[in-house]
Amino acid sequence: RNITSRTNTFDAYYKMTGGKPMVPFHIDGEDTTSKEEMSIFHEMSKQYSRTVAPGHKDGYNTFLCEWELLAGKRRDECLTDDSAIMVYRKSLRMLQDCHDELKSRRVASLEATEEAKRRNEGMRTVFRDIRTRVMAPNIGVAEPESFPMEEPEAVPPGDPFALNPSVAMASVGRKRNASAPLDIPVSAMKYRRVEPETNMNQKIKAKKLPEGVTFNIICKVCGRKRSEHGGSNLFGSNCPFRNCGRCGETNPYHEQRKLKMGYFCRNPIAEERAQKYETTVKQMAR
């Protein structure tokens, strides 16, 4: 042999295999051949199953044959076309190992994502517990003299308006010291805003049915008469109606506004319909 001519291991292996070497996949390789092989593997592996026996028609033996044909075709193209990219032959074990490695990386990535979610949720729980244990500082009430109200009649009308600090803090539920007095001038009480009660609210404030009317006559769910339900088995808790007989709105509408359905409905936008409903109920009580 000629000892002056040296070569690397791959060149010797390439010659020994007759120009058809089996080279493992380099998943993280940056060279053109490694990227081309991984791109082809991702595309071709979708047609074959790793979980079946290699001898199955969809097994990796068929995958190996297809890869051998592709590698031979690429080798021939490289002899005539300089832009062609070489693809090396693979063994059955190389194809299987490449699939298993890619799968393990995907699983590790998903587990890392789930672990990060659990860690963030744990931190939120810790901060939530800290907020519940740490109380806000107790702030005293400002002195009444800071905003004198010797002439409450001079206070301009409207809401909101200037009030003694003690009155303002009491209206919003502000914490105060137990020893701090709450001085509310008697003359300022006439400026308190009182919500007017509608006729409908006054009628059903007691939350009682009119005399002579019971839930055997009107439905406790929707407020309609028994005859409108089509049978006793569809009355009361088995009511088929999903809207209120008093205001006409649906059940989700009442749930969102925390209103009751039926006779005790307090929907303020259906005042006219509620008055007609009250008239009908009174006629039923006679």
Short mmCIF file of C-alpha atoms in Angstrom, two decimals:
data_model
loop_
_atom_site.label_atom_id
_atom_site.label_comp_id
_atom_site.label_asym_id
_atom_site.label_seq_id
_atom_site.Cartn_x
_atom_site.Cartn_y
_atom_site.Cartn_z
CA ARG A 1 0.00 0.00 0.00
CA ASN A 2 1.00 3.62 -0.40
CA ILE A 3 1.59 5.09 3.09
CA THR A 4 2.05 8.61 1.70
CA SER A 5 -1.61 8.79 0.76
CA ARG A 6 -3.83 9.14 3.87
CA THR A 7 -7.60 9.38 4.09
CA ASN A 8 -10.23 9.76 6.81
CA THR A 9 -12.34 6.99 8.25
CA PHE A 10 -15.49 7.88 6.32
CA ASP A 11 -13.69 7.84 2.97
CA ALA A 12 -12.28 4.40 3.77
CA TYR A 13 -15.75 3.20 4.84
CA TYR A 14 -17.25 4.72 1.67
CA LYS A 15 -14.84 2.79 -0.53
CA MET A 16 -15.25 -0.40 1.46
CA THR A 17 -19.05 -0.33 1.01
CA GLY A 18 -18.77 0.34 -2.71
CA GLY A 19 -20.12 3.86 -2.52
CA LYS A 20 -23.23 2.73 -0.56
CA PRO A 21 -22.48 3.47 3.11
CA MET A 22 -25.07 3.31 5.90
CA VAL A 23 -24.84 6.56 7.86
CA PRO A 24 -27.02 7.18 10.97
CA PHE A 25 -29.32 10.18 11.17
CA HIS A 26 -27.90 13.37 12.58
CA ILE A 27 -31.05 14.95 14.03
CA ASP A 28 -29.39 18.18 15.16
CA GLY A 29 -27.04 18.43 12.20
CA GLU A 30 -26.70 21.76 10.42
CA ASP A 31 -25.19 20.47 7.17
CA THR A 32 -27.28 20.17 4.01
CA THR A 33 -27.35 16.36 3.95
CA SER A 34 -28.58 16.03 7.57
CA LYS A 35 -31.36 18.58 7.04
CA GLU A 36 -32.43 16.90 3.79
CA GLU A 37 -32.52 13.44 5.41
CA MET A 38 -34.61 14.69 8.36
CA SER A 39 -37.03 16.45 6.02
CA ILE A 40 -37.47 13.27 3.96
CA PHE A 41 -37.87 11.15 7.12
CA HIS A 42 -40.64 13.39 8.50
CA GLU A 43 -42.49 13.15 5.19
CA MET A 44 -42.10 9.40 4.59
CA SER A 45 -42.58 8.18 8.18
CA LYS A 46 -46.22 9.35 8.12
CA GLN A 47 -47.05 6.42 5.80
CA TYR A 48 -45.62 3.72 8.10
CA SER A 49 -46.31 2.58 11.66
CA ARG A 50 -43.64 1.99 14.28
CA THR A 51 -45.97 -0.03 16.52
CA VAL A 52 -46.65 -2.88 14.08
CA ALA A 53 -44.23 -5.70 13.24
CA PRO A 54 -41.49 -4.71 10.75
CA GLY A 55 -42.74 -7.38 8.32
CA HIS A 56 -46.23 -5.85 8.16
CA LYS A 57 -47.20 -4.10 4.94
CA ASP A 58 -47.13 -0.79 6.85
CA GLY A 59 -44.07 -1.77 8.90
CA TYR A 60 -40.53 -0.44 8.78
CA ASN A 61 -39.25 -3.13 6.42
CA THR A 62 -41.31 -1.51 3.68
CA PHE A 63 -40.03 1.86 4.87
CA LEU A 64 -36.47 0.55 4.57
CA CYS A 65 -37.03 -0.61 0.96
CA GLU A 66 -38.48 2.78 -0.01
CA TRP A 67 -35.52 4.53 1.60
CA GLU A 68 -33.03 2.31 -0.28
CA LEU A 69 -34.68 3.20 -3.59
CA LEU A 70 -34.58 6.89 -2.73
CA ALA A 71 -30.90 6.74 -1.66
CA GLY A 72 -29.94 4.98 -4.92
CA LYS A 73 -31.87 7.51 -6.97
CA ARG A 74 -30.17 10.42 -5.20
CA ARG A 75 -26.73 8.82 -5.67
CA ASP A 76 -27.31 8.57 -9.40
CA GLU A 77 -28.53 12.17 -9.56
CA CYS A 78 -25.39 13.41 -7.80
CA LEU A 79 -23.25 11.96 -10.64
CA THR A 80 -24.92 14.18 -13.25
CA ASP A 81 -26.35 17.09 -11.25
CA ASP A 82 -24.22 19.18 -8.89
CA SER A 83 -27.30 20.67 -7.19
CA ALA A 84 -28.60 17.25 -6.08
CA ILE A 85 -28.23 16.44 -2.36
CA MET A 86 -26.86 13.07 -1.30
CA VAL A 87 -29.04 10.82 0.87
CA TYR A 88 -27.28 7.88 2.55
CA ARG A 89 -28.61 4.38 3.08
CA LYS A 90 -30.06 3.43 6.46
CA SER A 91 -30.50 0.20 8.35
CA LEU A 92 -33.77 -0.88 9.94
CA ARG A 93 -32.41 -0.05 13.40
CA MET A 94 -31.41 3.46 12.27
CA LEU A 95 -34.93 4.22 11.07
CA GLN A 96 -36.46 2.90 14.29
CA ASP A 97 -34.00 4.78 16.52
CA CYS A 98 -34.69 8.02 14.68
CA HIS A 99 -38.45 7.61 15.20
CA ASP A 100 -38.00 6.80 18.90
CA GLU A 101 -35.70 9.75 19.50
CA LEU A 102 -38.09 12.23 17.86
CA LYS A 103 -41.00 10.80 19.86
CA SER A 104 -39.11 11.06 23.16
CA ARG A 105 -38.30 14.69 22.39
CA ARG A 106 -41.95 15.49 21.72
CA VAL A 107 -43.02 13.80 24.97
CA ALA A 108 -40.35 15.68 26.95
CA SER A 109 -41.50 18.95 25.42
CA LEU A 110 -45.13 18.30 26.38
CA GLU A 111 -44.16 17.27 29.91
CA ALA A 112 -42.09 20.43 30.29
CA THR A 113 -45.05 22.52 29.19
CA GLU A 114 -47.41 20.78 31.62
CA GLU A 115 -44.87 21.14 34.43
CA ALA A 116 -44.59 24.86 33.72
CA LYS A 117 -48.39 25.17 33.86
CA ARG A 118 -48.53 23.33 37.19
CA ARG A 119 -45.71 25.49 38.56
CA ASN A 120 -47.48 28.70 37.56
CA GLU A 121 -50.74 27.47 39.05
CA GLY A 122 -48.90 26.62 42.27
CA MET A 123 -47.45 30.13 42.42
CA ARG A 124 -50.89 31.64 41.90
CA THR A 125 -52.23 29.52 44.75
CA VAL A 126 -49.42 30.69 47.04
CA PHE A 127 -50.04 34.35 46.23
CA ARG A 128 -53.77 33.87 46.72
CA ASP A 129 -53.19 32.41 50.18
CA ILE A 130 -50.86 35.27 51.08
CA ARG A 131 -53.50 37.82 50.08
CA THR A 132 -56.08 36.12 52.30
CA ARG A 133 -53.74 35.99 55.32
CA VAL A 134 -52.35 39.53 55.08
CA MET A 135 -54.94 42.09 56.15
CA ALA A 136 -55.07 45.64 54.86
CA PRO A 137 -53.89 48.35 57.29
CA ASN A 138 -56.57 49.90 59.47
CA ILE A 139 -56.95 53.52 58.32
CA GLY A 140 -58.55 56.05 60.59
CA VAL A 141 -61.29 58.46 59.58
CA ALA A 142 -60.42 62.07 58.77
CA GLU A 143 -61.51 64.69 61.25
CA PRO A 144 -64.91 66.27 60.59
CA GLU A 145 -63.39 69.73 60.82
CA SER A 146 -61.51 69.12 57.58
CA PHE A 147 -64.74 69.62 55.63
CA PRO A 148 -67.03 71.80 57.73
CA MET A 149 -70.75 71.66 57.00
CA GLU A 150 -72.12 74.53 59.05
CA GLU A 151 -74.39 75.47 56.14
CA PRO A 152 -75.66 72.21 54.60
CA GLU A 153 -78.32 74.17 52.71
CA ALA A 154 -75.53 75.63 50.56
CA VAL A 155 -74.53 72.19 49.30
CA PRO A 156 -75.34 72.03 45.57
CA PRO A 157 -77.91 69.43 44.56
CA GLY A 158 -76.90 66.35 42.67
CA ASP A 159 -75.20 63.03 43.27
CA PRO A 160 -72.37 62.83 44.25
CA PHE A 161 -71.98 65.93 46.38
CA ALA A 162 -69.64 67.16 49.12
CA LEU A 163 -70.19 65.35 52.41
CA ASN A 164 -68.54 65.14 55.75
CA PRO A 165 -65.74 62.51 55.42
CA SER A 166 -67.41 60.31 58.02
CA VAL A 167 -70.60 60.22 55.95
CA ALA A 168 -68.72 59.55 52.70
CA MET A 169 -66.71 56.69 54.19
CA ALA A 170 -69.79 55.14 55.75
CA SER A 171 -71.56 55.15 52.39
CA VAL A 172 -68.83 53.05 50.72
CA GLY A 173 -68.15 50.78 53.67
CA ARG A 174 -64.69 52.21 54.47
CA LYS A 175 -62.97 50.61 57.45
CA ARG A 176 -62.49 52.89 60.44
CA ASN A 177 -61.19 52.67 63.97
CA ALA A 178 -63.64 51.54 66.61
CA SER A 179 -62.74 54.56 68.74
CA ALA A 180 -63.29 57.08 65.93
CA PRO A 181 -66.72 58.74 66.20
CA LEU A 182 -69.10 58.82 63.27
CA ASP A 183 -70.52 62.35 63.39
CA ILE A 184 -73.42 62.76 60.98
CA PRO A 185 -75.16 66.14 61.29
CA VAL A 186 -78.90 65.91 61.51
CA SER A 187 -79.24 68.67 58.91
CA ALA A 188 -77.29 66.53 56.41
CA MET A 189 -79.72 63.62 56.64
CA LYS A 190 -82.16 65.30 54.26
CA TYR A 191 -79.54 65.04 51.49
CA ARG A 192 -79.49 61.26 51.65
CA ARG A 193 -80.60 59.67 48.44
CA VAL A 194 -83.46 57.21 48.83
CA GLU A 195 -84.25 54.85 45.97
CA PRO A 196 -87.96 55.16 45.12
CA GLU A 197 -89.88 51.91 45.14
CA THR A 198 -91.94 51.13 42.08
CA ASN A 199 -95.54 49.99 42.32
CA MET A 200 -94.49 46.50 41.32
CA ASN A 201 -91.91 46.28 44.12
CA GLN A 202 -94.43 47.54 46.67
CA LYS A 203 -96.95 44.88 45.65
CA ILE A 204 -94.60 41.93 46.00
CA LYS A 205 -92.44 43.25 48.81
CA ALA A 206 -94.03 40.89 51.30
CA LYS A 207 -93.26 37.90 49.00
CA LYS A 208 -96.69 36.44 49.57
CA LEU A 209 -99.29 35.33 47.08
CA PRO A 210 -102.57 37.25 47.06
CA GLU A 211 -105.33 35.88 49.21
CA GLY A 212 -107.17 33.11 47.41
CA VAL A 213 -104.25 32.29 45.08
CA THR A 214 -101.97 29.30 45.69
CA PHE A 215 -99.32 27.45 43.76
CA ASN A 216 -102.00 24.89 42.88
CA ILE A 217 -103.56 27.61 40.71
CA ILE A 218 -100.49 29.30 39.26
CA CYS A 219 -97.16 27.66 38.50
CA LYS A 220 -94.40 28.37 41.01
CA VAL A 221 -91.80 28.27 38.20
CA CYS A 222 -93.21 30.45 35.43
CA GLY A 223 -96.29 32.02 37.08
CA ARG A 224 -98.81 30.88 34.44
CA LYS A 225 -102.15 29.19 35.05
CA ARG A 226 -102.45 25.43 35.27
CA SER A 227 -104.63 25.33 32.15
CA GLU A 228 -101.79 26.83 30.06
CA HIS A 229 -99.46 23.91 30.82
CA GLY A 230 -101.42 21.22 29.03
CA GLY A 231 -101.63 18.79 31.91
CA SER A 232 -100.94 18.31 35.60
CA ASN A 233 -97.76 16.34 34.88
CA LEU A 234 -96.31 19.45 33.20
CA PHE A 235 -97.09 21.77 36.10
CA GLY A 236 -94.82 23.05 38.89
CA SER A 237 -91.37 21.49 38.98
CA ASN A 238 -92.02 19.87 35.56
CA CYS A 239 -92.90 23.20 33.93
CA PRO A 240 -92.02 23.17 30.20
CA PHE A 241 -91.87 26.97 29.83
CA ARG A 242 -88.46 28.63 29.74
CA ASN A 243 -89.67 32.22 29.98
CA CYS A 244 -91.37 34.17 32.76
CA GLY A 245 -95.14 34.56 32.69
CA ARG A 246 -94.89 37.93 34.44
CA CYS A 247 -92.21 39.79 32.40
CA GLY A 248 -91.79 37.49 29.38
CA GLU A 249 -87.98 37.24 29.65
CA THR A 250 -86.10 33.91 29.46
CA ASN A 251 -84.63 31.89 32.31
CA PRO A 252 -80.98 32.82 31.47
CA TYR A 253 -82.00 36.49 31.56
CA HIS A 254 -83.23 36.07 35.15
CA GLU A 255 -80.21 34.03 36.23
CA GLN A 256 -77.77 36.66 34.98
CA ARG A 257 -79.58 39.40 36.93
CA LYS A 258 -80.34 37.18 39.95
CA LEU A 259 -84.09 37.58 39.52
CA LYS A 260 -86.83 35.10 40.33
CA MET A 261 -89.27 33.86 37.72
CA GLY A 262 -93.02 33.75 38.08
CA TYR A 263 -95.17 35.81 40.43
CA PHE A 264 -92.19 37.11 42.46
CA CYS A 265 -90.31 38.41 39.40
CA ARG A 266 -88.87 41.91 39.99
CA ASN A 267 -87.89 42.81 36.44
CA PRO A 268 -88.18 46.65 36.37
CA ILE A 269 -88.34 46.97 32.57
CA ALA A 270 -91.67 45.13 32.28
CA GLU A 271 -93.84 47.36 34.48
CA GLU A 272 -96.79 47.50 32.06
CA ARG A 273 -96.82 43.76 31.49
CA ALA A 274 -96.52 43.18 35.24
CA GLN A 275 -99.61 45.30 35.90
CA LYS A 276 -101.63 43.22 33.41
CA TYR A 277 -100.33 40.09 35.09
CA GLU A 278 -101.41 41.40 38.53
CA THR A 279 -104.90 42.09 37.18
CA THR A 280 -105.16 38.54 35.83
CA VAL A 281 -104.04 37.05 39.16
CA LYS A 282 -106.62 39.12 41.07
CA GLN A 283 -109.35 37.87 38.78
CA MET A 284 -108.25 34.31 39.48
CA ALA A 285 -108.50 34.95 43.24
CA ARG A 286 -112.18 35.94 43.04
#
